[in-house]
Amino acid sequence: MPENVTLDSFDQRIIAIVRRNNLEPARAIADAVGLSESAVLRRLRRLRASGVIMADVALIDPARLAPSITIHVLVELNQAGLRMEQAFAEKLAKRDEVIGAWNVTGRTDFLLTVTVPSIEAYQRFSDEVLAADENVRGFETLVSLREIVRFDPLRAGLPKTDLAP
């Protein structure tokens, strides 16, 4: 389990800004939070070194690249022991179609988010990964019609500041 990092209000406000735009110049961030540019740069280095900022990435709109369908899949295993769950998780990690996967509680063992260019491509994925796996008892496919709130795993529980998104 990662170690928690204590953040002050400056750190929280800096994070709120770089979450919206990680290319925001340090000078602009400094002006917005009331610190010097060098202090902002030091804090950003510390946030990256401590793993609070895990990566600087570009969010790509998949609809602009190629048509795609987002599908959520509820998977129930026959045997849900640690070894069986790890084997299934390793199989999922090797598939580019799987853009998110969670081991969950309740009737379902796994929740998957899969992106494919067509229903036919999903059929191939489900045949190869789900139906062919003898430990998969069953799965339910939920096709997304439209995105209502953009997926952001850090959205919940964020400290509220006047600069939070």
mmCIF file of N, CA, C and O in Angstrom, residues 104-155:
data_model
loop_
_atom_site.group_PDB
_atom_site.id
_atom_site.type_symbol
_atom_site.label_atom_id
_atom_site.label_comp_id
_atom_site.label_asym_id
_atom_site.label_seq_id
_atom_site.Cartn_x
_atom_site.Cartn_y
_atom_site.Cartn_z
ATOM 1 N N VAL A 104 -13.874 -6.825 -7.701
ATOM 2 C CA VAL A 104 -14.922 -6.192 -6.905
ATOM 3 C C VAL A 104 -15.609 -7.197 -5.980
ATOM 4 O O VAL A 104 -15.428 -8.404 -6.113
ATOM 5 N N THR A 105 -16.399 -6.667 -5.067
ATOM 6 C CA THR A 105 -17.162 -7.499 -4.144
ATOM 7 C C THR A 105 -18.561 -7.733 -4.710
ATOM 8 O O THR A 105 -18.984 -7.070 -5.650
ATOM 9 N N GLY A 106 -19.268 -8.676 -4.089
ATOM 10 C CA GLY A 106 -20.643 -8.956 -4.503
ATOM 11 C C GLY A 106 -20.712 -10.166 -5.406
ATOM 12 O O GLY A 106 -19.790 -10.980 -5.480
ATOM 13 N N ARG A 107 -21.801 -10.292 -6.133
ATOM 14 C CA ARG A 107 -22.027 -11.427 -7.025
ATOM 15 C C ARG A 107 -20.987 -11.489 -8.130
ATOM 16 O O ARG A 107 -20.583 -12.547 -8.584
ATOM 17 N N THR A 108 -20.540 -10.315 -8.568
ATOM 18 C CA THR A 108 -19.553 -10.213 -9.642
ATOM 19 C C THR A 108 -18.152 -10.203 -9.040
ATOM 20 O O THR A 108 -17.925 -9.613 -7.995
ATOM 21 N N ASP A 109 -17.209 -10.839 -9.734
ATOM 22 C CA ASP A 109 -15.831 -10.869 -9.261
ATOM 23 C C ASP A 109 -14.974 -9.778 -9.893
ATOM 24 O O ASP A 109 -14.052 -9.264 -9.270
ATOM 25 N N PHE A 110 -15.252 -9.448 -11.157
ATOM 26 C CA PHE A 110 -14.483 -8.433 -11.875
ATOM 27 C C PHE A 110 -15.421 -7.503 -12.632
ATOM 28 O O PHE A 110 -16.446 -7.937 -13.159
ATOM 29 N N LEU A 111 -15.028 -6.244 -12.696
ATOM 30 C CA LEU A 111 -15.684 -5.249 -13.537
ATOM 31 C C LEU A 111 -14.642 -4.798 -14.550
ATOM 32 O O LEU A 111 -13.556 -4.347 -14.167
ATOM 33 N N LEU A 112 -14.941 -4.936 -15.833
ATOM 34 C CA LEU A 112 -14.021 -4.550 -16.890
ATOM 35 C C LEU A 112 -14.583 -3.378 -17.680
ATOM 36 O O LEU A 112 -15.794 -3.285 -17.865
ATOM 37 N N THR A 113 -13.701 -2.540 -18.161
ATOM 38 C CA THR A 113 -14.058 -1.546 -19.162
ATOM 39 C C THR A 113 -13.232 -1.886 -20.393
ATOM 40 O O THR A 113 -12.006 -1.958 -20.326
ATOM 41 N N VAL A 114 -13.937 -2.110 -21.496
ATOM 42 C CA VAL A 114 -13.331 -2.576 -22.737
ATOM 43 C C VAL A 114 -13.679 -1.584 -23.835
ATOM 44 O O VAL A 114 -14.818 -1.126 -23.918
ATOM 45 N N THR A 115 -12.709 -1.255 -24.673
ATOM 46 C CA THR A 115 -12.963 -0.399 -25.831
ATOM 47 C C THR A 115 -12.583 -1.160 -27.084
ATOM 48 O O THR A 115 -11.469 -1.685 -27.180
ATOM 49 N N VAL A 116 -13.533 -1.202 -28.007
ATOM 50 C CA VAL A 116 -13.332 -1.930 -29.263
ATOM 51 C C VAL A 116 -13.896 -1.100 -30.415
ATOM 52 O O VAL A 116 -14.760 -0.248 -30.207
ATOM 53 N N PRO A 117 -13.430 -1.353 -31.639
ATOM 54 C CA PRO A 117 -13.928 -0.580 -32.778
ATOM 55 C C PRO A 117 -15.311 -1.007 -33.253
ATOM 56 O O PRO A 117 -15.996 -0.246 -33.936
ATOM 57 N N SER A 118 -15.738 -2.225 -32.888
ATOM 58 C CA SER A 118 -17.029 -2.713 -33.380
ATOM 59 C C SER A 118 -17.559 -3.805 -32.456
ATOM 60 O O SER A 118 -16.807 -4.374 -31.652
ATOM 61 N N ILE A 119 -18.829 -4.117 -32.621
ATOM 62 C CA ILE A 119 -19.420 -5.224 -31.869
ATOM 63 C C ILE A 119 -18.751 -6.538 -32.260
ATOM 64 O O ILE A 119 -18.534 -7.418 -31.420
ATOM 65 N N GLU A 120 -18.387 -6.670 -33.525
ATOM 66 C CA GLU A 120 -17.688 -7.876 -33.970
ATOM 67 C C GLU A 120 -16.352 -8.036 -33.234
ATOM 68 O O GLU A 120 -15.978 -9.147 -32.857
ATOM 69 N N ALA A 121 -15.652 -6.939 -33.039
ATOM 70 C CA ALA A 121 -14.379 -6.991 -32.299
ATOM 71 C C ALA A 121 -14.628 -7.380 -30.845
ATOM 72 O O ALA A 121 -13.845 -8.136 -30.250
ATOM 73 N N TYR A 122 -15.725 -6.896 -30.251
ATOM 74 C CA TYR A 122 -16.049 -7.300 -28.885
ATOM 75 C C TYR A 122 -16.393 -8.795 -28.849
ATOM 76 O O TYR A 122 -16.006 -9.505 -27.919
ATOM 77 N N GLN A 123 -17.098 -9.263 -29.864
ATOM 78 C CA GLN A 123 -17.429 -10.691 -29.916
ATOM 79 C C GLN A 123 -16.167 -11.537 -29.917
ATOM 80 O O GLN A 123 -16.064 -12.526 -29.185
ATOM 81 N N ARG A 124 -15.166 -11.121 -30.707
ATOM 82 C CA ARG A 124 -13.882 -11.845 -30.728
ATOM 83 C C ARG A 124 -13.220 -11.815 -29.353
ATOM 84 O O ARG A 124 -12.737 -12.827 -28.849
ATOM 85 N N PHE A 125 -13.199 -10.613 -28.741
ATOM 86 C CA PHE A 125 -12.613 -10.466 -27.402
ATOM 87 C C PHE A 125 -13.329 -11.378 -26.407
ATOM 88 O O PHE A 125 -12.692 -12.114 -25.647
ATOM 89 N N SER A 126 -14.659 -11.330 -26.384
ATOM 90 C CA SER A 126 -15.397 -12.128 -25.400
ATOM 91 C C SER A 126 -15.222 -13.624 -25.648
ATOM 92 O O SER A 126 -15.147 -14.403 -24.700
ATOM 93 N N ASP A 127 -15.127 -14.032 -26.923
ATOM 94 C CA ASP A 127 -14.884 -15.448 -27.227
ATOM 95 C C ASP A 127 -13.510 -15.876 -26.723
ATOM 96 O O ASP A 127 -13.364 -16.928 -26.091
ATOM 97 N N GLU A 128 -12.482 -15.055 -27.013
ATOM 98 C CA GLU A 128 -11.098 -15.418 -26.691
ATOM 99 C C GLU A 128 -10.782 -15.314 -25.199
ATOM 100 O O GLU A 128 -10.044 -16.137 -24.656
ATOM 101 N N VAL A 129 -11.313 -14.288 -24.550
ATOM 102 C CA VAL A 129 -10.927 -14.012 -23.168
ATOM 103 C C VAL A 129 -11.924 -14.552 -22.152
ATOM 104 O O VAL A 129 -11.523 -15.091 -21.115
ATOM 105 N N LEU A 130 -13.189 -14.431 -22.442
ATOM 106 C CA LEU A 130 -14.203 -14.790 -21.450
ATOM 107 C C LEU A 130 -14.787 -16.180 -21.676
ATOM 108 O O LEU A 130 -14.716 -17.040 -20.807
ATOM 109 N N ALA A 131 -15.362 -16.401 -22.841
ATOM 110 C CA ALA A 131 -16.029 -17.683 -23.103
ATOM 111 C C ALA A 131 -15.045 -18.849 -23.109
ATOM 112 O O ALA A 131 -15.402 -19.966 -22.709
ATOM 113 N N ALA A 132 -13.823 -18.625 -23.549
ATOM 114 C CA ALA A 132 -12.830 -19.704 -23.618
ATOM 115 C C ALA A 132 -12.198 -20.026 -22.263
ATOM 116 O O ALA A 132 -11.510 -21.034 -22.132
ATOM 117 N N ASP A 133 -12.420 -19.191 -21.266
ATOM 118 C CA ASP A 133 -11.818 -19.401 -19.938
ATOM 119 C C ASP A 133 -12.735 -20.296 -19.110
ATOM 120 O O ASP A 133 -13.859 -19.910 -18.781
ATOM 121 N N GLU A 134 -12.259 -21.480 -18.771
ATOM 122 C CA GLU A 134 -13.077 -22.437 -18.026
ATOM 123 C C GLU A 134 -13.425 -21.954 -16.618
ATOM 124 O O GLU A 134 -14.358 -22.463 -15.999
ATOM 125 N N ASN A 135 -12.691 -20.978 -16.109
ATOM 126 C CA ASN A 135 -13.003 -20.454 -14.779
ATOM 127 C C ASN A 135 -14.015 -19.309 -14.826
ATOM 128 O O ASN A 135 -14.435 -18.828 -13.795
ATOM 129 N N VAL A 136 -14.411 -18.855 -15.994
ATOM 130 C CA VAL A 136 -15.444 -17.822 -16.085
ATOM 131 C C VAL A 136 -16.806 -18.511 -16.090
ATOM 132 O O VAL A 136 -17.147 -19.237 -17.019
ATOM 133 N N ARG A 137 -17.560 -18.287 -15.015
ATOM 134 C CA ARG A 137 -18.895 -18.880 -14.882
ATOM 135 C C ARG A 137 -19.866 -18.177 -15.813
ATOM 136 O O ARG A 137 -20.709 -18.802 -16.440
ATOM 137 N N GLY A 138 -19.722 -16.846 -15.894
ATOM 138 C CA GLY A 138 -20.609 -16.075 -16.745
ATOM 139 C C GLY A 138 -20.168 -14.631 -16.780
ATOM 140 O O GLY A 138 -19.336 -14.196 -15.976
ATOM 141 N N PHE A 139 -20.719 -13.888 -17.739
ATOM 142 C CA PHE A 139 -20.414 -12.461 -17.822
ATOM 143 C C PHE A 139 -21.602 -11.726 -18.411
ATOM 144 O O PHE A 139 -22.388 -12.287 -19.165
ATOM 145 N N GLU A 140 -21.742 -10.483 -17.997
ATOM 146 C CA GLU A 140 -22.812 -9.619 -18.480
ATOM 147 C C GLU A 140 -22.174 -8.427 -19.178
ATOM 148 O O GLU A 140 -21.269 -7.793 -18.637
ATOM 149 N N THR A 141 -22.660 -8.134 -20.372
ATOM 150 C CA THR A 141 -22.113 -7.064 -21.193
ATOM 151 C C THR A 141 -23.034 -5.855 -21.141
ATOM 152 O O THR A 141 -24.231 -5.975 -21.394
ATOM 153 N N LEU A 142 -22.468 -4.690 -20.811
ATOM 154 C CA LEU A 142 -23.218 -3.437 -20.770
ATOM 155 C C LEU A 142 -22.567 -2.475 -21.763
ATOM 156 O O LEU A 142 -21.426 -2.066 -21.570
ATOM 157 N N VAL A 143 -23.279 -2.127 -22.816
ATOM 158 C CA VAL A 143 -22.742 -1.246 -23.849
ATOM 159 C C VAL A 143 -23.052 0.204 -23.468
ATOM 160 O O VAL A 143 -24.210 0.550 -23.211
ATOM 161 N N SER A 144 -22.022 1.049 -23.436
ATOM 162 C CA SER A 144 -22.210 2.471 -23.112
ATOM 163 C C SER A 144 -22.861 3.188 -24.285
ATOM 164 O O SER A 144 -22.422 3.043 -25.430
ATOM 165 N N LEU A 145 -23.892 3.950 -23.985
ATOM 166 C CA LEU A 145 -24.555 4.732 -25.025
ATOM 167 C C LEU A 145 -23.903 6.097 -25.187
ATOM 168 O O LEU A 145 -23.709 6.574 -26.292
ATOM 169 N N ARG A 146 -23.569 6.736 -24.052
ATOM 170 C CA ARG A 146 -22.881 8.027 -24.094
ATOM 171 C C ARG A 146 -22.244 8.278 -22.728
ATOM 172 O O ARG A 146 -22.698 7.771 -21.710
ATOM 173 N N GLU A 147 -21.196 9.076 -22.752
ATOM 174 C CA GLU A 147 -20.490 9.426 -21.518
ATOM 175 C C GLU A 147 -21.212 10.609 -20.870
ATOM 176 O O GLU A 147 -21.431 11.630 -21.521
ATOM 177 N N ILE A 148 -21.557 10.467 -19.611
ATOM 178 C CA ILE A 148 -22.242 11.525 -18.876
ATOM 179 C C ILE A 148 -21.233 12.341 -18.071
ATOM 180 O O ILE A 148 -21.232 13.556 -18.103
ATOM 181 N N VAL A 149 -20.372 11.653 -17.329
ATOM 182 C CA VAL A 149 -19.301 12.289 -16.559
ATOM 183 C C VAL A 149 -18.011 11.611 -16.989
ATOM 184 O O VAL A 149 -17.902 10.384 -16.938
ATOM 185 N N ARG A 150 -17.037 12.410 -17.431
ATOM 186 C CA ARG A 150 -15.763 11.843 -17.883
ATOM 187 C C ARG A 150 -15.112 11.095 -16.731
ATOM 188 O O ARG A 150 -15.036 11.564 -15.609
ATOM 189 N N PHE A 151 -14.633 9.891 -17.025
ATOM 190 C CA PHE A 151 -13.986 9.059 -16.016
ATOM 191 C C PHE A 151 -12.762 9.777 -15.457
ATOM 192 O O PHE A 151 -11.896 10.217 -16.204
ATOM 193 N N ASP A 152 -12.706 9.903 -14.152
ATOM 194 C CA ASP A 152 -11.575 10.516 -13.467
ATOM 195 C C ASP A 152 -11.483 9.869 -12.091
ATOM 196 O O ASP A 152 -12.250 10.200 -11.194
ATOM 197 N N PRO A 153 -10.582 8.915 -11.902
ATOM 198 C CA PRO A 153 -10.525 8.188 -10.640
ATOM 199 C C PRO A 153 -10.212 9.054 -9.433
ATOM 200 O O PRO A 153 -10.474 8.661 -8.311
ATOM 201 N N LEU A 154 -9.646 10.235 -9.646
ATOM 202 C CA LEU A 154 -9.316 11.097 -8.508
ATOM 203 C C LEU A 154 -10.393 12.128 -8.215
ATOM 204 O O LEU A 154 -10.238 12.951 -7.335
ATOM 205 N N ARG A 155 -11.493 12.101 -8.956
ATOM 206 C CA ARG A 155 -12.548 13.103 -8.782
ATOM 207 C C ARG A 155 -13.157 13.048 -7.377
ATOM 208 O O ARG A 155 -13.342 14.057 -6.743
#
